[in-house]
XYZ file of N, CA and C in Angstrom:
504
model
N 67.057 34.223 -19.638
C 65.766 34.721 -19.984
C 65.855 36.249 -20.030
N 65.271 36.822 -21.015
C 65.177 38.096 -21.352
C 63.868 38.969 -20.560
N 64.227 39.924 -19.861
C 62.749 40.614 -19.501
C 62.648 41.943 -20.372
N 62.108 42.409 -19.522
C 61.823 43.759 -20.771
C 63.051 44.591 -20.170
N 63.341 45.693 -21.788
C 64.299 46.655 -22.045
C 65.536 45.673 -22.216
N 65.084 44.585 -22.228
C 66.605 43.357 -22.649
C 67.439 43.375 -21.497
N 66.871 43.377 -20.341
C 67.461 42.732 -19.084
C 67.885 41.524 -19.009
N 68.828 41.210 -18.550
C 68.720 39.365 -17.997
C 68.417 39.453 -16.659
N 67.192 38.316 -16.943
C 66.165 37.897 -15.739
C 66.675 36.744 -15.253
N 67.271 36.253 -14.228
C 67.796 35.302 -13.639
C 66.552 34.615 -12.704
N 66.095 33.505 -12.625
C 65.278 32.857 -11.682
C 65.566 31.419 -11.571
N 64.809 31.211 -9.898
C 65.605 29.610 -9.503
C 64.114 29.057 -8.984
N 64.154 27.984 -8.926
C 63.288 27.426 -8.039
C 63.601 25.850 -7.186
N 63.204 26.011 -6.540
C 63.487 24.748 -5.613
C 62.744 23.821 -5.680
N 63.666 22.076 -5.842
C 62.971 20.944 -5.915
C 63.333 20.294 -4.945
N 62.293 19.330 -3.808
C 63.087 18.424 -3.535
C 63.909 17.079 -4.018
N 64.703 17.049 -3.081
C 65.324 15.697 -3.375
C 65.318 14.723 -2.758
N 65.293 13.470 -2.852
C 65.499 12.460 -1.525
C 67.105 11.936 -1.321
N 67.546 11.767 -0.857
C 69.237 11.459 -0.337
C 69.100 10.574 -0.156
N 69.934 9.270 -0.464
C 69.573 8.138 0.007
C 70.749 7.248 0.168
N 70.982 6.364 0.330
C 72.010 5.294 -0.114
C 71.249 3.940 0.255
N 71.558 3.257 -1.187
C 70.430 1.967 -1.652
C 71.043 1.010 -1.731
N 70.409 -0.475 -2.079
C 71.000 -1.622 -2.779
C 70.045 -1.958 -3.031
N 69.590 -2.278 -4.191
C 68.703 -3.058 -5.082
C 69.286 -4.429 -5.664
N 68.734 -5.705 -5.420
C 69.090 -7.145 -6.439
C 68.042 -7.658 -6.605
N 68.639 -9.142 -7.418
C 67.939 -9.858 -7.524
C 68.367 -10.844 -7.611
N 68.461 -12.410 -6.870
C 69.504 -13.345 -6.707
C 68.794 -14.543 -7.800
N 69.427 -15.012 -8.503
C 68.953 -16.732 -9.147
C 69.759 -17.791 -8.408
N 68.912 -18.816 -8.061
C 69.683 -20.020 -7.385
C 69.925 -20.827 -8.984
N 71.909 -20.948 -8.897
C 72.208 -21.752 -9.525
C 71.899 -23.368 -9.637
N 72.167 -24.401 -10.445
C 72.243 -25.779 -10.321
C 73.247 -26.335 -9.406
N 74.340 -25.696 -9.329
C 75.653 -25.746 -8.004
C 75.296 -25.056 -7.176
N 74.062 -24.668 -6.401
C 73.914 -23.955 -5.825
C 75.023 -22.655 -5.162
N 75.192 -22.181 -6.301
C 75.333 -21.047 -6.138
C 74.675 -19.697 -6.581
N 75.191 -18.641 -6.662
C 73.937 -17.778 -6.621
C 74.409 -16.816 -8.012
N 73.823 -16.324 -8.545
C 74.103 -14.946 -9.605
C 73.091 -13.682 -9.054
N 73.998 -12.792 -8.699
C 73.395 -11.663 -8.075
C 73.509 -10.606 -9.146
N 72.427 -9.920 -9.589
C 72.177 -8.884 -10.386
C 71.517 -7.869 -9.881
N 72.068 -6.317 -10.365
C 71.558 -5.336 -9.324
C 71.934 -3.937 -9.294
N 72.577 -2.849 -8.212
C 72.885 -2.447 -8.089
C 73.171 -1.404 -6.673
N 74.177 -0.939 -6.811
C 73.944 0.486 -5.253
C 74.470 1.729 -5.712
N 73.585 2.443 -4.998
C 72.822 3.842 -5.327
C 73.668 4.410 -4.081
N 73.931 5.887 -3.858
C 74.939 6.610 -3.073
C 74.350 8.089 -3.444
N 74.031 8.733 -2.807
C 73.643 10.372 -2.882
C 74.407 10.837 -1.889
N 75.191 12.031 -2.005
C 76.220 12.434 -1.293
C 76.059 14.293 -1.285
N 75.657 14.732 0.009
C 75.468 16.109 0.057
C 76.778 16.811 0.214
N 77.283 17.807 -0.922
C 78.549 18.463 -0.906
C 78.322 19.734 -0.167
N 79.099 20.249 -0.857
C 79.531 22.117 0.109
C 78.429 22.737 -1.071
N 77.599 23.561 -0.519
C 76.677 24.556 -0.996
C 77.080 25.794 -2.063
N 76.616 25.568 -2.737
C 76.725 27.158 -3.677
C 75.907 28.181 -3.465
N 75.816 29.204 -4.473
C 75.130 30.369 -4.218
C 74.522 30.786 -5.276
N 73.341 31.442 -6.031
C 72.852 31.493 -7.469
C 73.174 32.914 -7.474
N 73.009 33.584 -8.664
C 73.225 34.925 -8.660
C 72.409 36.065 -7.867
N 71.265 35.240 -7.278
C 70.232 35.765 -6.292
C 70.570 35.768 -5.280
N 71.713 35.041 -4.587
C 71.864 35.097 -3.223
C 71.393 33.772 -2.286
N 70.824 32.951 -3.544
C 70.162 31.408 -2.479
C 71.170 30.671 -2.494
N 71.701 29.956 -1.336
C 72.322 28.763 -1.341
C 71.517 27.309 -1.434
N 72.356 26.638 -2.234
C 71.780 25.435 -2.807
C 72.595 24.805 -2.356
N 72.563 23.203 -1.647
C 73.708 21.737 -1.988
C 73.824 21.570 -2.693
N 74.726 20.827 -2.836
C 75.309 20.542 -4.308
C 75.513 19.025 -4.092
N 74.648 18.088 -5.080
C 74.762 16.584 -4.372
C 75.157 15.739 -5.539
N 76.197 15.167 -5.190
C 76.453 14.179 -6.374
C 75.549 12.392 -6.194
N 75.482 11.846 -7.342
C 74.585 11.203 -7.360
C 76.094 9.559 -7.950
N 75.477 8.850 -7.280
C 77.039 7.736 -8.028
C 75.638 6.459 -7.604
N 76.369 5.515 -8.511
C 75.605 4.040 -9.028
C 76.686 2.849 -9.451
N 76.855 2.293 -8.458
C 77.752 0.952 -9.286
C 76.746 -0.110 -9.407
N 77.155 -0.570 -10.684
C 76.109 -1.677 -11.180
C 76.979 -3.444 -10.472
N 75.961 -4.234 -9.787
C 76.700 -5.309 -9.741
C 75.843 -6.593 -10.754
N 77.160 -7.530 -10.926
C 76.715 -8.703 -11.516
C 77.941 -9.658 -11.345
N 77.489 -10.578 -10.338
C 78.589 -11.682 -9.919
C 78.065 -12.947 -9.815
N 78.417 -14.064 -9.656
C 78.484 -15.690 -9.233
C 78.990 -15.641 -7.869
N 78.236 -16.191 -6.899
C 78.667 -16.174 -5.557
C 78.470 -17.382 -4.878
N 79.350 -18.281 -4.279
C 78.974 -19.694 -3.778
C 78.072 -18.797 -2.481
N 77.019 -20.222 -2.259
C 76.174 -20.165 -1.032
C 76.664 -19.605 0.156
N 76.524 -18.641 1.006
C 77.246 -18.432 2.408
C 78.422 -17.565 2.098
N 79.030 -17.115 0.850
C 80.130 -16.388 0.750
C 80.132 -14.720 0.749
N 80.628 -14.086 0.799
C 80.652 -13.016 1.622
C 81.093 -11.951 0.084
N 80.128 -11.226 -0.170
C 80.643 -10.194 -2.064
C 80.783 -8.886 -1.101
N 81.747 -8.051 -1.716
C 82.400 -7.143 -1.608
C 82.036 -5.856 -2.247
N 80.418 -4.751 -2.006
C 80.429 -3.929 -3.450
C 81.326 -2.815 -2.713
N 82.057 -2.431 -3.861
C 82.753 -1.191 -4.045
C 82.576 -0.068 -4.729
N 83.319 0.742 -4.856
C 83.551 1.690 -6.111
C 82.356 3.122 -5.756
N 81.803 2.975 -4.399
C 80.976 4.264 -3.813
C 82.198 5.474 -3.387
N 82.833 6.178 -4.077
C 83.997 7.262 -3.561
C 83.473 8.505 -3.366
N 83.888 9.389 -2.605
C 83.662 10.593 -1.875
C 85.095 11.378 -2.142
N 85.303 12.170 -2.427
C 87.058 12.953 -1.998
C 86.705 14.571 -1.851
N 86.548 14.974 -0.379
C 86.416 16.044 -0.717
C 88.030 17.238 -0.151
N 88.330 17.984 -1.212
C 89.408 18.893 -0.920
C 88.856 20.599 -0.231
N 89.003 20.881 0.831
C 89.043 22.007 1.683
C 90.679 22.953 1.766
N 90.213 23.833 1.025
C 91.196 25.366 0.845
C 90.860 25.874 1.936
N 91.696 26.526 3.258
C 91.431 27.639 3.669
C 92.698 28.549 3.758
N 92.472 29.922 3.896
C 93.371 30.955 3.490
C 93.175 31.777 4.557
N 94.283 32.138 5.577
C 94.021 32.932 6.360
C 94.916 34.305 6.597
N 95.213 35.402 6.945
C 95.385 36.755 6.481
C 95.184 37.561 7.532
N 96.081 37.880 8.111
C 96.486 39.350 8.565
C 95.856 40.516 8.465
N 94.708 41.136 8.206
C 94.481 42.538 7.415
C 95.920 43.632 7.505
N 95.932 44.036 6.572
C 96.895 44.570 5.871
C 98.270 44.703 5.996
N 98.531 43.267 6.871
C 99.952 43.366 6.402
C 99.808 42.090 5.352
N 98.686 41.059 5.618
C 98.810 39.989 4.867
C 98.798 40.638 2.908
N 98.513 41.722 3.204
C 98.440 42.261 1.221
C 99.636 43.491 1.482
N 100.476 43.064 2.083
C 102.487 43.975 1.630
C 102.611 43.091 0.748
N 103.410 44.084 -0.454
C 103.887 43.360 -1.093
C 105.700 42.492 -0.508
N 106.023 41.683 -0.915
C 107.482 40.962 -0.310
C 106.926 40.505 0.973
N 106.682 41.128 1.876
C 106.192 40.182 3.181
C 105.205 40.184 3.661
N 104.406 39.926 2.722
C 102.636 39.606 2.892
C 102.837 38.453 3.259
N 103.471 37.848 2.437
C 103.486 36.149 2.725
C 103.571 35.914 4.346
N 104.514 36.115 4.938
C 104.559 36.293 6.341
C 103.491 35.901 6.767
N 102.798 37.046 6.575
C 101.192 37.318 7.599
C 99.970 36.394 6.913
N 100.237 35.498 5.885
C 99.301 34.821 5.235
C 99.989 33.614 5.699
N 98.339 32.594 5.845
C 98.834 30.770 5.660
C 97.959 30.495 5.066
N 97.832 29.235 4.491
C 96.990 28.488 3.072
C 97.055 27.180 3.904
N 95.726 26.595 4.413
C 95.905 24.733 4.547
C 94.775 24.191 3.263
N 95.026 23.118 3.164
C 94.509 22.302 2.616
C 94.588 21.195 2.927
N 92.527 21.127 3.111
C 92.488 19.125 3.892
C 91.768 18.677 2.733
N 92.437 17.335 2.720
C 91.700 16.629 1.722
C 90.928 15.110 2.078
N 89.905 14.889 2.066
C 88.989 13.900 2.975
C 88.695 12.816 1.760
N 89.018 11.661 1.783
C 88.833 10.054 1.310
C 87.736 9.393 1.884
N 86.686 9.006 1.190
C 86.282 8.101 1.745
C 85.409 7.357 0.861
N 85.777 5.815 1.189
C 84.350 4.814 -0.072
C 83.794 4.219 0.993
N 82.641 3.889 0.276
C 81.614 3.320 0.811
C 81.720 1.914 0.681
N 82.080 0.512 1.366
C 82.205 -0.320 1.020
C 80.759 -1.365 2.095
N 80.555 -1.873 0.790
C 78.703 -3.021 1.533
C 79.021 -4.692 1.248
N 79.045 -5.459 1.941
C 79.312 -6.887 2.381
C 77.919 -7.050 2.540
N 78.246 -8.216 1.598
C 76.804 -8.947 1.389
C 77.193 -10.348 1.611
N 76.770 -11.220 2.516
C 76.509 -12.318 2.878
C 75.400 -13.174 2.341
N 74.807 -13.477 0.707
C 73.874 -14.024 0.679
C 73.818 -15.994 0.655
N 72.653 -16.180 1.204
C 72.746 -17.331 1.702
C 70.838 -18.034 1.331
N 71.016 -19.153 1.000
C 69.670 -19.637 -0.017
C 68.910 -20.601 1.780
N 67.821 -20.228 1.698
C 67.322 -20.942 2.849
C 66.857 -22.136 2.675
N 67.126 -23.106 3.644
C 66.434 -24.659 3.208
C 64.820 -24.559 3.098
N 64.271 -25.884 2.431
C 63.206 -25.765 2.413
C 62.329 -25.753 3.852
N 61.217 -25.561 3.370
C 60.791 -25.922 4.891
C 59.285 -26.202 4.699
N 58.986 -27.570 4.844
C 57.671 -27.816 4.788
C 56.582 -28.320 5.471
N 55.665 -27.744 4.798
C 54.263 -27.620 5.860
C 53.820 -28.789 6.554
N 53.568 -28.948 7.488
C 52.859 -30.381 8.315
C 51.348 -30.132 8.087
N 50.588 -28.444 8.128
C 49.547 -28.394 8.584
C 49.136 -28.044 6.759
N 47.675 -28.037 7.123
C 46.971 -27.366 5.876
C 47.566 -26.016 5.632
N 47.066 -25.152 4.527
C 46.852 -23.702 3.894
C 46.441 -22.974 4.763
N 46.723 -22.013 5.456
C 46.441 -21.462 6.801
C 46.622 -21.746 7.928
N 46.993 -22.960 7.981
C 47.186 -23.749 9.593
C 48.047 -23.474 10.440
N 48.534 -23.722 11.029
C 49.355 -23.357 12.444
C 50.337 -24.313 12.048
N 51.238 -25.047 11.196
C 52.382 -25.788 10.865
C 53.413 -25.150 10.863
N 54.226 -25.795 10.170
C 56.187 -25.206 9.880
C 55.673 -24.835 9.463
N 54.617 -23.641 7.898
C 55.034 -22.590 7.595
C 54.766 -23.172 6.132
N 54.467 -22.475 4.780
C 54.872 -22.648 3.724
C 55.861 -23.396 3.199
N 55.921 -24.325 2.117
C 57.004 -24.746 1.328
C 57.539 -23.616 0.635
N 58.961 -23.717 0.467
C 59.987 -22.854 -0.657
C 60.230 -23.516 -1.657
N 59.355 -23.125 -2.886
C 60.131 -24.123 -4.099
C 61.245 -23.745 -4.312
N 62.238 -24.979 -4.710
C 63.359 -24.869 -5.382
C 63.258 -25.566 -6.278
N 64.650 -25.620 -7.221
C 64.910 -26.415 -8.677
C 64.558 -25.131 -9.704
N 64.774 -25.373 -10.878
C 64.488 -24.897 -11.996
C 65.196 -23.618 -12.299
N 66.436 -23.222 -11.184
C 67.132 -21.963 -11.523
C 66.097 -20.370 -11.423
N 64.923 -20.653 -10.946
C 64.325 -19.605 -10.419
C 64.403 -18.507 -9.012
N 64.418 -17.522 -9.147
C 64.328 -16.669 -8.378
C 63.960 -16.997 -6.881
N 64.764 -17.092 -5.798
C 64.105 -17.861 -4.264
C 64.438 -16.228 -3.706
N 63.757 -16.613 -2.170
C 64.190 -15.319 -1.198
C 65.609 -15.999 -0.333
N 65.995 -15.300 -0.106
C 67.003 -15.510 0.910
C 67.517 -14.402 1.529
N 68.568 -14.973 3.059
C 68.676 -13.832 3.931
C 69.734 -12.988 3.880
N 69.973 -11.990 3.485
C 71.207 -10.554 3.519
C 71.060 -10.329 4.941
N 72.653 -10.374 4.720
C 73.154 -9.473 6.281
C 73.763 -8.469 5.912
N 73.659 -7.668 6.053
C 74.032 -6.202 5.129
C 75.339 -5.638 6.385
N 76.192 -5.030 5.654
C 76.998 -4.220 7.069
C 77.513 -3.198 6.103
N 77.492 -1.935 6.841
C 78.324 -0.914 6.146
C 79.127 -0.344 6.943
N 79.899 -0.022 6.093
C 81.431 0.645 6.667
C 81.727 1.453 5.763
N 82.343 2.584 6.634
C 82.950 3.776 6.016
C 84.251 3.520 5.982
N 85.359 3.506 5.353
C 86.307 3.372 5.192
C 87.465 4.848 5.219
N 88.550 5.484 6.173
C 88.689 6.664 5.528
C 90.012 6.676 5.338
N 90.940 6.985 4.078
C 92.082 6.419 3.858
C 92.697 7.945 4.582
């Protein structure tokens, strides 16, 4: 942006963000009762901060999404993957002024570099609940609602979710 006398006008402003890490589906009960899970997981990952030409530091957040779509027998245990992280750390450390001689600067200088692995891996256990039906009236104090099944429609069932960090 141009200001007057043909300056460049540099300006920032700040939004929030929400950080999150998600799983969104949606399961169909097969005729073999098994399941087709459609969906996805969501991963927001806060990096190392920058700086604008103003002097503000900002995060720097990468945003990752693996889409799933699988066939899963009843009770079997899906595997999502593919959430990766790698972050590489330079540090450089230095002597004042012998580390900048020329020929044996080196000496007085060291350089490490760490480099950090890690995926996000989510185990999903989904599992279709039996029916369960009512003894009492519509409101009553019975077992509880019927669960329709049949017809390859959409049922609830129970996730056991576990996460693990993995760090190679």
């Amino acid at each position: 942006m141009l200001g007057n006398g043909g300056q460049t006008v540099v300006t920032s402003s700040i939004t929030p963000i929400t950080v999150t890490t998600g799983l969104s589906f949606v399961a169909r009960i097969n005729g073999d009762e098994s399941l087709t899970v459609f969906g996805s997981a969501t991963n927001y990952v806060l990096g190392a901060s920058f700086t604008d030409p103003s002097g503000n530091s900002f995060p720097n957040i990468t945003f990752q999404t693996t889409p799933i779509q699988r066939i899963i027998r009843n009770g079997d245990t899906m595997v999502i993957g593919g959430l990766n992280q790698k972050n590489d750390v330079v540090n450089s450390v230095k002597v004042p002024l012998l580390g900048d001689l020329p020929f044996i600067g080196n000496l007085f200088r060291s350089r490490s570099v760490t480099t950090d692995d890690k995926e996000l891996l989510i185990f999903v256990t989904p599992t279709i609940l039996p029916e369960r039906v009512s003894t009492a009236g519509v409101g009553g104090s019975g077992g509880g609602a019927a669960i329709p099944t049949g017809g390859g429609g959409a049922l609830p069932f129970r996730v056991r979710p576990r996460n693990e960090v993995c760090d190679r």
